[in-house]
PDB file of C-alpha atoms in Angstrom:
ATOM      1  CA  MET A   1     -28.039  23.584  -9.347  1.00  0.00           C
ATOM      2  CA  THR A   2     -28.482  23.858 -13.145  1.00  0.00           C
ATOM      3  CA  GLU A   3     -25.424  26.089 -13.477  1.00  0.00           C
ATOM      4  CA  GLU A   4     -23.224  23.618 -11.558  1.00  0.00           C
ATOM      5  CA  ALA A   5     -24.559  20.743 -13.671  1.00  0.00           C
ATOM      6  CA  LEU A   6     -23.670  22.508 -16.935  1.00  0.00           C
ATOM      7  CA  GLY A   7     -20.256  23.399 -15.552  1.00  0.00           C
ATOM      8  CA  GLY A   8     -19.671  19.769 -14.600  1.00  0.00           C
ATOM      9  CA  LEU A   9     -20.792  18.661 -18.066  1.00  0.00           C
ATOM     10  CA  ALA A  10     -18.176  20.866 -19.738  1.00  0.00           C
ATOM     11  CA  ALA A  11     -15.540  19.743 -17.244  1.00  0.00           C
ATOM     12  CA  GLY A  12     -16.234  16.062 -17.914  1.00  0.00           C
ATOM     13  CA  ILE A  13     -15.970  16.247 -21.696  1.00  0.00           C
ATOM     14  CA  LEU A  14     -12.840  18.385 -21.861  1.00  0.00           C
ATOM     15  CA  GLY A  15     -10.994  16.584 -19.060  1.00  0.00           C
ATOM     16  CA  THR A  16     -11.616  13.109 -20.493  1.00  0.00           C
ATOM     17  CA  LEU A  17     -10.406  13.925 -24.006  1.00  0.00           C
ATOM     18  CA  ILE A  18      -7.236  15.585 -22.736  1.00  0.00           C
ATOM     19  CA  GLY A  19      -6.250  12.961 -20.189  1.00  0.00           C
ATOM     20  CA  PHE A  20      -7.169   9.619 -21.767  1.00  0.00           C
ATOM     21  CA  PRO A  21      -3.843   8.722 -23.470  1.00  0.00           C
ATOM     22  CA  LEU A  22      -1.943   9.228 -20.197  1.00  0.00           C
ATOM     23  CA  ASP A  23      -4.594   7.203 -18.377  1.00  0.00           C
ATOM     24  CA  LEU A  24      -3.954   4.301 -20.775  1.00  0.00           C
ATOM     25  CA  ILE A  25      -0.214   4.438 -20.042  1.00  0.00           C
ATOM     26  CA  LYS A  26      -0.928   4.552 -16.302  1.00  0.00           C
ATOM     27  CA  THR A  27      -3.170   1.468 -16.478  1.00  0.00           C
ATOM     28  CA  ARG A  28      -0.589  -0.519 -18.459  1.00  0.00           C
ATOM     29  CA  MET A  29       2.086   0.346 -15.881  1.00  0.00           C
ATOM     30  CA  GLN A  30      -0.234  -0.589 -12.986  1.00  0.00           C
ATOM     31  CA  THR A  31      -1.253  -3.982 -14.393  1.00  0.00           C
ATOM     32  CA  SER A  32       2.157  -5.017 -15.732  1.00  0.00           C
ATOM     33  CA  GLN A  33       3.279  -8.400 -14.438  1.00  0.00           C
ATOM     34  CA  GLN A  34       6.945  -7.542 -14.958  1.00  0.00           C
ATOM     35  CA  HIS A  35       9.100  -7.193 -11.845  1.00  0.00           C
ATOM     36  CA  HIS A  36      11.070  -4.254 -13.235  1.00  0.00           C
ATOM     37  CA  ARG A  37       9.369  -0.887 -13.577  1.00  0.00           C
ATOM     38  CA  SER A  38       8.780   0.611 -17.010  1.00  0.00           C
ATOM     39  CA  GLY A  39       8.807   4.383 -17.354  1.00  0.00           C
ATOM     40  CA  ILE A  40       6.126   6.599 -18.833  1.00  0.00           C
ATOM     41  CA  LEU A  41       8.062   7.218 -22.078  1.00  0.00           C
ATOM     42  CA  SER A  42       9.056   3.588 -22.651  1.00  0.00           C
ATOM     43  CA  THR A  43       5.502   2.383 -21.981  1.00  0.00           C
ATOM     44  CA  GLY A  44       4.012   4.972 -24.323  1.00  0.00           C
ATOM     45  CA  ARG A  45       6.576   4.200 -27.017  1.00  0.00           C
ATOM     46  CA  SER A  46       5.860   0.476 -26.727  1.00  0.00           C
ATOM     47  CA  ILE A  47       2.106   1.030 -27.197  1.00  0.00           C
ATOM     48  CA  LEU A  48       2.655   3.216 -30.258  1.00  0.00           C
ATOM     49  CA  GLN A  49       5.149   0.806 -31.871  1.00  0.00           C
ATOM     50  CA  THR A  50       3.219  -2.428 -31.278  1.00  0.00           C
ATOM     51  CA  GLU A  51      -0.405  -1.305 -31.360  1.00  0.00           C
ATOM     52  CA  GLY A  52      -0.546   2.025 -33.196  1.00  0.00           C
ATOM     53  CA  ILE A  53      -1.684   5.520 -32.309  1.00  0.00           C
ATOM     54  CA  LEU A  54      -5.400   4.683 -32.362  1.00  0.00           C
ATOM     55  CA  LYS A  55      -4.832   2.378 -29.383  1.00  0.00           C
ATOM     56  CA  MET A  56      -4.173   5.475 -27.288  1.00  0.00           C
ATOM     57  CA  TYR A  57      -7.918   6.138 -27.411  1.00  0.00           C
ATOM     58  CA  LYS A  58      -9.192   2.553 -27.274  1.00  0.00           C
ATOM     59  CA  GLY A  59     -11.822   2.369 -24.558  1.00  0.00           C
ATOM     60  CA  VAL A  60     -12.430   6.138 -24.571  1.00  0.00           C
ATOM     61  CA  ILE A  61     -16.200   5.848 -25.124  1.00  0.00           C
ATOM     62  CA  PRO A  62     -17.102   4.464 -21.654  1.00  0.00           C
ATOM     63  CA  PRO A  63     -15.204   7.190 -19.757  1.00  0.00           C
ATOM     64  CA  LEU A  64     -16.339   9.909 -22.175  1.00  0.00           C
ATOM     65  CA  ILE A  65     -19.968   9.028 -21.444  1.00  0.00           C
ATOM     66  CA  SER A  66     -19.651   8.066 -17.799  1.00  0.00           C
ATOM     67  CA  LEU A  67     -17.183  10.785 -16.786  1.00  0.00           C
ATOM     68  CA  THR A  68     -19.394  13.404 -18.386  1.00  0.00           C
ATOM     69  CA  ILE A  69     -22.283  12.063 -16.322  1.00  0.00           C
ATOM     70  CA  LEU A  70     -20.017  11.613 -13.300  1.00  0.00           C
ATOM     71  CA  ASN A  71     -18.595  15.142 -13.382  1.00  0.00           C
ATOM     72  CA  THR A  72     -22.031  16.641 -13.941  1.00  0.00           C
ATOM     73  CA  PHE A  73     -23.272  14.779 -10.876  1.00  0.00           C
ATOM     74  CA  THR A  74     -20.146  15.265  -8.735  1.00  0.00           C
ATOM     75  CA  PHE A  75     -19.871  19.035  -9.187  1.00  0.00           C
ATOM     76  CA  THR A  76     -23.612  19.435  -8.615  1.00  0.00           C
ATOM     77  CA  ALA A  77     -23.545  17.220  -5.499  1.00  0.00           C
ATOM     78  CA  TYR A  78     -20.437  18.966  -4.180  1.00  0.00           C
ATOM     79  CA  SER A  79     -22.103  22.356  -4.516  1.00  0.00           C
ATOM     80  CA  TYR A  80     -25.146  20.998  -2.666  1.00  0.00           C
ATOM     81  CA  PHE A  81     -23.163  19.460   0.211  1.00  0.00           C
ATOM     82  CA  GLN A  82     -20.879  22.488   0.404  1.00  0.00           C
ATOM     83  CA  GLU A  83     -23.933  24.650   0.989  1.00  0.00           C
ATOM     84  CA  ARG A  84     -25.473  22.079   3.339  1.00  0.00           C
ATOM     85  CA  TYR A  85     -22.330  21.980   5.507  1.00  0.00           C
ATOM     86  CA  GLN A  86     -22.001  25.786   5.288  1.00  0.00           C
ATOM     87  CA  ALA A  87     -18.450  25.453   3.967  1.00  0.00           C
ATOM     88  CA  GLN A  88     -16.582  28.613   3.062  1.00  0.00           C
ATOM     89  CA  ARG A  89     -14.074  29.391   0.325  1.00  0.00           C
ATOM     90  CA  GLY A  90     -10.502  28.754   1.455  1.00  0.00           C
ATOM     91  CA  TRP A  91      -8.903  26.158   3.747  1.00  0.00           C
ATOM     92  CA  ASP A  92     -12.157  24.957   5.303  1.00  0.00           C
ATOM     93  CA  TRP A  93     -12.213  21.258   6.299  1.00  0.00           C
ATOM     94  CA  ARG A  94     -15.923  21.161   5.451  1.00  0.00           C
ATOM     95  CA  ASN A  95     -15.023  21.467   1.761  1.00  0.00           C
ATOM     96  CA  GLY A  96     -13.131  18.191   2.097  1.00  0.00           C
ATOM     97  CA  TRP A  97     -16.041  16.608   3.958  1.00  0.00           C
ATOM     98  CA  ALA A  98     -18.440  17.740   1.211  1.00  0.00           C
ATOM     99  CA  GLY A  99     -16.156  16.097  -1.362  1.00  0.00           C
ATOM    100  CA  ALA A 100     -15.908  12.848   0.626  1.00  0.00           C
ATOM    101  CA  THR A 101     -19.701  12.712   0.941  1.00  0.00           C
ATOM    102  CA  CYS A 102     -19.957  12.643  -2.857  1.00  0.00           C
ATOM    103  CA  GLY A 103     -17.667   9.582  -2.996  1.00  0.00           C
ATOM    104  CA  PRO A 104     -20.174   6.721  -2.502  1.00  0.00           C
ATOM    105  CA  PHE A 105     -22.580   8.266  -4.999  1.00  0.00           C
ATOM    106  CA  SER A 106     -19.867   8.926  -7.582  1.00  0.00           C
ATOM    107  CA  ALA A 107     -18.589   5.360  -7.222  1.00  0.00           C
ATOM    108  CA  THR A 108     -21.894   3.919  -8.461  1.00  0.00           C
ATOM    109  CA  VAL A 109     -20.992   5.364 -11.874  1.00  0.00           C
ATOM    110  CA  SER A 110     -17.184   5.245 -11.818  1.00  0.00           C
ATOM    111  CA  THR A 111     -16.940   1.564 -10.799  1.00  0.00           C
ATOM    112  CA  VAL A 112     -18.595   0.440 -14.039  1.00  0.00           C
ATOM    113  CA  GLU A 113     -16.654   2.976 -16.107  1.00  0.00           C
ATOM    114  CA  ASN A 114     -13.326   1.966 -14.551  1.00  0.00           C
ATOM    115  CA  LEU A 115     -14.015  -1.739 -15.040  1.00  0.00           C
ATOM    116  CA  LEU A 116     -14.825  -1.415 -18.761  1.00  0.00           C
ATOM    117  CA  LYS A 117     -12.027   1.062 -19.397  1.00  0.00           C
ATOM    118  CA  THR A 118      -9.453  -1.088 -17.583  1.00  0.00           C
ATOM    119  CA  GLN A 119     -10.541  -4.281 -19.345  1.00  0.00           C
ATOM    120  CA  LEU A 120     -10.241  -2.577 -22.743  1.00  0.00           C
ATOM    121  CA  GLN A 121      -6.921  -0.942 -21.919  1.00  0.00           C
ATOM    122  CA  VAL A 122      -5.222  -4.197 -20.860  1.00  0.00           C
ATOM    123  CA  ASP A 123      -6.738  -6.170 -23.741  1.00  0.00           C
ATOM    124  CA  THR A 124      -3.521  -6.815 -25.663  1.00  0.00           C
ATOM    125  CA  ALA A 125      -4.964 -10.105 -27.005  1.00  0.00           C
ATOM    126  CA  HIS A 126      -7.795  -8.184 -28.729  1.00  0.00           C
ATOM    127  CA  ARG A 127     -10.557 -10.216 -27.075  1.00  0.00           C
ATOM    128  CA  PHE A 128     -12.993  -7.317 -27.230  1.00  0.00           C
ATOM    129  CA  ARG A 129     -14.101  -5.511 -30.384  1.00  0.00           C
ATOM    130  CA  GLY A 130     -15.249  -2.503 -28.404  1.00  0.00           C
ATOM    131  CA  THR A 131     -17.181  -1.348 -25.361  1.00  0.00           C
ATOM    132  CA  ARG A 132     -20.449  -3.080 -26.231  1.00  0.00           C
ATOM    133  CA  ASP A 133     -18.690  -6.342 -26.980  1.00  0.00           C
ATOM    134  CA  CYS A 134     -16.777  -6.067 -23.703  1.00  0.00           C
ATOM    135  CA  VAL A 135     -20.022  -5.665 -21.736  1.00  0.00           C
ATOM    136  CA  MET A 136     -21.701  -8.527 -23.594  1.00  0.00           C
ATOM    137  CA  GLN A 137     -18.827 -10.960 -23.120  1.00  0.00           C
ATOM    138  CA  LEU A 138     -18.275 -10.167 -19.453  1.00  0.00           C
ATOM    139  CA  THR A 139     -21.959 -10.364 -18.481  1.00  0.00           C
ATOM    140  CA  ARG A 140     -22.486 -13.520 -20.544  1.00  0.00           C
ATOM    141  CA  GLN A 141     -19.571 -15.255 -18.852  1.00  0.00           C
ATOM    142  CA  HIS A 142     -19.916 -13.962 -15.283  1.00  0.00           C
ATOM    143  CA  GLY A 143     -23.394 -12.442 -14.892  1.00  0.00           C
ATOM    144  CA  VAL A 144     -24.548  -8.832 -14.670  1.00  0.00           C
ATOM    145  CA  GLY A 145     -23.001  -8.362 -11.228  1.00  0.00           C
ATOM    146  CA  VAL A 146     -19.511  -8.530 -12.741  1.00  0.00           C
ATOM    147  CA  ILE A 147     -19.738  -4.883 -13.827  1.00  0.00           C
ATOM    148  CA  TYR A 148     -19.457  -3.901 -10.163  1.00  0.00           C
ATOM    149  CA  SER A 149     -16.294  -5.884  -9.503  1.00  0.00           C
ATOM    150  CA  GLY A 150     -14.042  -3.813  -7.266  1.00  0.00           C
ATOM    151  CA  HIS A 151     -16.853  -1.538  -6.095  1.00  0.00           C
ATOM    152  CA  GLY A 152     -15.681  -1.486  -2.475  1.00  0.00           C
ATOM    153  CA  ILE A 153     -12.093  -0.416  -3.145  1.00  0.00           C
ATOM    154  CA  ASN A 154     -13.254   2.039  -5.801  1.00  0.00           C
ATOM    155  CA  THR A 155     -15.667   3.687  -3.344  1.00  0.00           C
ATOM    156  CA  LEU A 156     -12.849   4.132  -0.833  1.00  0.00           C
ATOM    157  CA  ARG A 157     -10.668   5.562  -3.591  1.00  0.00           C
ATOM    158  CA  GLU A 158     -13.386   8.010  -4.672  1.00  0.00           C
ATOM    159  CA  MET A 159     -13.922   9.259  -1.111  1.00  0.00           C
ATOM    160  CA  THR A 160     -10.185   9.745  -0.550  1.00  0.00           C
ATOM    161  CA  PHE A 161      -9.697  11.434  -3.899  1.00  0.00           C
ATOM    162  CA  LEU A 162     -12.673  13.804  -3.754  1.00  0.00           C
ATOM    163  CA  GLN A 163     -11.982  14.819  -0.175  1.00  0.00           C
ATOM    164  CA  THR A 164      -8.436  15.862  -1.057  1.00  0.00           C
ATOM    165  CA  TYR A 165      -9.439  17.231  -4.466  1.00  0.00           C
ATOM    166  CA  PHE A 166     -11.969  19.811  -3.341  1.00  0.00           C
ATOM    167  CA  PHE A 167     -10.227  20.719  -0.081  1.00  0.00           C
ATOM    168  CA  VAL A 168      -6.959  21.565  -1.853  1.00  0.00           C
ATOM    169  CA  TYR A 169      -8.705  23.323  -4.748  1.00  0.00           C
ATOM    170  CA  GLU A 170     -10.811  25.611  -2.558  1.00  0.00           C
ATOM    171  CA  GLY A 171      -7.885  26.465  -0.305  1.00  0.00           C
ATOM    172  CA  LEU A 172      -5.317  27.017  -3.031  1.00  0.00           C
ATOM    173  CA  ARG A 173      -7.756  28.913  -5.254  1.00  0.00           C
ATOM    174  CA  GLN A 174      -8.543  31.373  -2.479  1.00  0.00           C
ATOM    175  CA  GLU A 175      -4.859  31.659  -1.564  1.00  0.00           C
ATOM    176  CA  LEU A 176      -3.864  32.491  -5.138  1.00  0.00           C
ATOM    177  CA  MET A 177      -6.809  34.812  -5.692  1.00  0.00           C
ATOM    178  CA  SER A 178      -5.942  36.831  -2.585  1.00  0.00           C
ATOM    179  CA  ARG A 179      -2.357  37.296  -3.781  1.00  0.00           C
ATOM    180  CA  ALA A 180      -3.237  38.053  -7.405  1.00  0.00           C
ATOM    181  CA  SER A 181      -4.621  41.184  -8.980  1.00  0.00           C
ATOM    182  CA  GLY A 182      -6.080  42.077 -12.364  1.00  0.00           C
ATOM    183  CA  ASP A 183      -5.286  39.684 -15.207  1.00  0.00           C
ATOM    184  CA  THR A 184      -3.107  37.456 -13.001  1.00  0.00           C
ATOM    185  CA  SER A 185      -6.215  36.263 -11.124  1.00  0.00           C
ATOM    186  CA  THR A 186      -7.211  34.328 -14.251  1.00  0.00           C
ATOM    187  CA  TRP A 187      -4.347  31.898 -13.608  1.00  0.00           C
ATOM    188  CA  ALA A 188      -5.527  31.079 -10.092  1.00  0.00           C
ATOM    189  CA  ILE A 189      -8.121  28.588 -11.293  1.00  0.00           C
ATOM    190  CA  PRO A 190      -6.027  26.415 -13.679  1.00  0.00           C
ATOM    191  CA  VAL A 191      -3.076  26.428 -11.263  1.00  0.00           C
ATOM    192  CA  ALA A 192      -5.235  25.564  -8.235  1.00  0.00           C
ATOM    193  CA  GLY A 193      -7.104  22.962 -10.271  1.00  0.00           C
ATOM    194  CA  GLY A 194      -3.910  21.387 -11.586  1.00  0.00           C
ATOM    195  CA  PHE A 195      -2.267  21.082  -8.181  1.00  0.00           C
ATOM    196  CA  SER A 196      -5.461  19.817  -6.524  1.00  0.00           C
ATOM    197  CA  GLY A 197      -5.680  17.010  -9.087  1.00  0.00           C
ATOM    198  CA  ALA A 198      -2.001  16.100  -8.799  1.00  0.00           C
ATOM    199  CA  ILE A 199      -2.090  16.034  -4.980  1.00  0.00           C
ATOM    200  CA  ALA A 200      -5.388  14.130  -4.813  1.00  0.00           C
ATOM    201  CA  TRP A 201      -4.115  11.474  -7.222  1.00  0.00           C
ATOM    202  CA  THR A 202      -0.865  11.109  -5.282  1.00  0.00           C
ATOM    203  CA  VAL A 203      -2.770  10.563  -2.027  1.00  0.00           C
ATOM    204  CA  SER A 204      -5.264   8.093  -3.506  1.00  0.00           C
ATOM    205  CA  PHE A 205      -2.921   6.374  -5.963  1.00  0.00           C
ATOM    206  CA  PRO A 206      -2.163   3.222  -3.897  1.00  0.00           C
ATOM    207  CA  LEU A 207      -5.920   2.589  -3.729  1.00  0.00           C
ATOM    208  CA  ASP A 208      -6.152   3.047  -7.496  1.00  0.00           C
ATOM    209  CA  CYS A 209      -3.341   0.516  -8.021  1.00  0.00           C
ATOM    210  CA  VAL A 210      -5.264  -2.039  -5.982  1.00  0.00           C
ATOM    211  CA  ARG A 211      -8.467  -1.205  -7.861  1.00  0.00           C
ATOM    212  CA  ALA A 212      -6.704  -1.713 -11.205  1.00  0.00           C
ATOM    213  CA  GLY A 213      -5.426  -5.072  -9.987  1.00  0.00           C
ATOM    214  CA  VAL A 214      -8.930  -6.181  -9.044  1.00  0.00           C
ATOM    215  CA  GLN A 215     -10.607  -4.918 -12.219  1.00  0.00           C
ATOM    216  CA  GLY A 216      -7.851  -5.651 -14.736  1.00  0.00           C
ATOM    217  CA  ARG A 217      -7.913  -9.445 -14.372  1.00  0.00           C
ATOM    218  CA  SER A 218      -8.954 -11.763 -17.188  1.00  0.00           C
ATOM    219  CA  ASP A 219     -10.627 -14.131 -14.672  1.00  0.00           C
ATOM    220  CA  LEU A 220     -13.175 -11.746 -13.161  1.00  0.00           C
ATOM    221  CA  GLY A 221     -15.432 -14.686 -12.304  1.00  0.00           C
ATOM    222  CA  LYS A 222     -13.101 -15.786  -9.513  1.00  0.00           C
ATOM    223  CA  PRO A 223     -13.556 -13.978  -6.176  1.00  0.00           C
ATOM    224  CA  LEU A 224     -10.606 -11.756  -5.315  1.00  0.00           C
ATOM    225  CA  ARG A 225     -10.357  -9.433  -2.339  1.00  0.00           C
ATOM    226  CA  ALA A 226      -8.680  -6.055  -2.580  1.00  0.00           C
ATOM    227  CA  MET A 227      -6.472  -7.033   0.360  1.00  0.00           C
ATOM    228  CA  ASP A 228      -5.170 -10.028  -1.614  1.00  0.00           C
ATOM    229  CA  VAL A 229      -4.229  -7.745  -4.507  1.00  0.00           C
ATOM    230  CA  PHE A 230      -2.509  -5.400  -2.055  1.00  0.00           C
ATOM    231  CA  ARG A 231      -0.449  -8.247  -0.541  1.00  0.00           C
ATOM    232  CA  ASP A 232       0.469  -9.559  -3.999  1.00  0.00           C
ATOM    233  CA  LEU A 233       1.668  -6.127  -5.115  1.00  0.00           C
ATOM    234  CA  ILE A 234       3.817  -5.772  -2.010  1.00  0.00           C
ATOM    235  CA  ARG A 235       5.234  -9.289  -2.462  1.00  0.00           C
ATOM    236  CA  ARG A 236       6.102  -8.841  -6.156  1.00  0.00           C
ATOM    237  CA  LYS A 237       7.106  -5.188  -6.351  1.00  0.00           C
ATOM    238  CA  GLY A 238       7.442  -3.914  -2.809  1.00  0.00           C
ATOM    239  CA  VAL A 239       5.922  -0.640  -1.588  1.00  0.00           C
ATOM    240  CA  ARG A 240       6.963   0.990  -4.863  1.00  0.00           C
ATOM    241  CA  GLY A 241       4.493  -1.324  -6.595  1.00  0.00           C
ATOM    242  CA  LEU A 242       1.674   0.734  -5.066  1.00  0.00           C
ATOM    243  CA  PHE A 243       2.913   3.676  -7.112  1.00  0.00           C
ATOM    244  CA  SER A 244       3.406   1.933 -10.475  1.00  0.00           C
ATOM    245  CA  GLY A 245       2.219   4.399 -13.096  1.00  0.00           C
ATOM    246  CA  VAL A 246       2.207   7.373 -10.729  1.00  0.00           C
ATOM    247  CA  SER A 247       4.189   9.633 -13.120  1.00  0.00           C
ATOM    248  CA  PRO A 248       1.680   9.611 -16.009  1.00  0.00           C
ATOM    249  CA  SER A 249      -1.121   9.780 -13.478  1.00  0.00           C
ATOM    250  CA  ILE A 250       0.177  12.974 -11.879  1.00  0.00           C
ATOM    251  CA  ALA A 251       0.939  14.545 -15.270  1.00  0.00           C
ATOM    252  CA  ARG A 252      -2.529  13.612 -16.479  1.00  0.00           C
ATOM    253  CA  ALA A 253      -4.138  14.796 -13.233  1.00  0.00           C
ATOM    254  CA  PHE A 254      -2.539  18.224 -13.498  1.00  0.00           C
ATOM    255  CA  LEU A 255      -3.598  18.707 -17.132  1.00  0.00           C
ATOM    256  CA  VAL A 256      -7.085  17.270 -16.688  1.00  0.00           C
ATOM    257  CA  SER A 257      -7.904  19.028 -13.421  1.00  0.00           C
ATOM    258  CA  SER A 258      -6.517  22.316 -14.653  1.00  0.00           C
ATOM    259  CA  SER A 259      -8.750  22.182 -17.732  1.00  0.00           C
ATOM    260  CA  ARG A 260     -11.665  20.681 -15.788  1.00  0.00           C
ATOM    261  CA  PHE A 261     -11.877  23.420 -13.166  1.00  0.00           C
ATOM    262  CA  SER A 262     -11.223  26.085 -15.809  1.00  0.00           C
ATOM    263  CA  ALA A 263     -14.153  24.782 -17.882  1.00  0.00           C
ATOM    264  CA  TYR A 264     -16.356  24.520 -14.796  1.00  0.00           C
ATOM    265  CA  GLU A 265     -15.615  28.020 -13.506  1.00  0.00           C
ATOM    266  CA  MET A 266     -15.820  29.534 -16.999  1.00  0.00           C
ATOM    267  CA  VAL A 267     -19.314  28.097 -17.555  1.00  0.00           C
ATOM    268  CA  LEU A 268     -20.471  29.373 -14.150  1.00  0.00           C
ATOM    269  CA  TRP A 269     -18.978  32.788 -14.901  1.00  0.00           C
ATOM    270  CA  MET A 270     -20.771  32.957 -18.270  1.00  0.00           C
ATOM    271  CA  LEU A 271     -24.124  31.765 -16.889  1.00  0.00           C
ATOM    272  CA  ARG A 272     -23.920  34.263 -14.043  1.00  0.00           C
ATOM    273  CA  GLY A 273     -23.214  37.135 -16.387  1.00  0.00           C
ATOM    274  CA  GLY A 274     -19.561  37.573 -15.405  1.00  0.00           C
ATOM    275  CA  ARG A 275     -20.231  37.673 -11.670  1.00  0.00           C
ATOM    276  CA  ASP A 276     -18.412  35.165  -9.484  1.00  0.00           C
ATOM    277  CA  ALA A 277     -16.748  35.931  -6.168  1.00  0.00           C
ATOM    278  CA  GLY A 278     -14.325  38.519  -7.501  1.00  0.00           C
ATOM    279  CA  LEU A 279     -13.196  36.358 -10.411  1.00  0.00           C
ATOM    280  CA  ASP A 280     -12.147  38.362 -13.455  1.00  0.00           C
ATOM    281  CA  LEU A 281     -12.198  36.345 -16.669  1.00  0.00           C
ATOM    282  CA  THR A 282     -12.658  39.182 -19.105  1.00  0.00           C
ATOM    283  CA  LEU A 283     -10.303  39.081 -22.105  1.00  0.00           C
TER     284      LEU A 283
END
């Protein structure tokens, strides 16, 4: 599993750095208390004009660390469960089941990362000086358990996302590889990766909106059920409120997943001496 771990490590670093600015825009759109919907361009422009370009990477340290760990673990665990379930390349439902099985384990890391990232991203009052200060203030005020606020809804989101993510990737990758030849096969991985990320985020996005509502509050000490956040979103914004921020999320998902799977497969290809299931990455 060392090869998969190194591939996941590369995927985590590259994907996080590419996708973080769009993730910030998505979070702002999700947690906005305004009844009218702001678009991706207007939200991004507002952040740049009022807070500056450096704000686009505020809170990047927690996801850079945790997503590197998370992707290393997730890709390694997926490879293990894929082998355990005897899943095959292509449209095999067991690939989706292997992905879903990783969900509860991945959530133990991503819940904390999402909480800190979301708190920093919605901190327009500049309460926190950085990640460490955010952790210190939150745990001092609400206890250590606060870092797992929203763990239940985030676990459900992870299972839904990873199930769709790996099922679509494996199926689409094999489909594109079978139709491609020579140099064109190189594009199968970024295209399959991009679409798998976009589709998985679309499917799991309502759950992510609810998660952001639970974790993006300033009063984390007060109990709040995910179902209450769901009802409030429906009451204030209607069903469309469950998809606030979906545009930057899908754009980010395509870019991040395309680069993530490319980095993962490239590392495996290099470690295996250029041998990987008919994949030709020679330049």
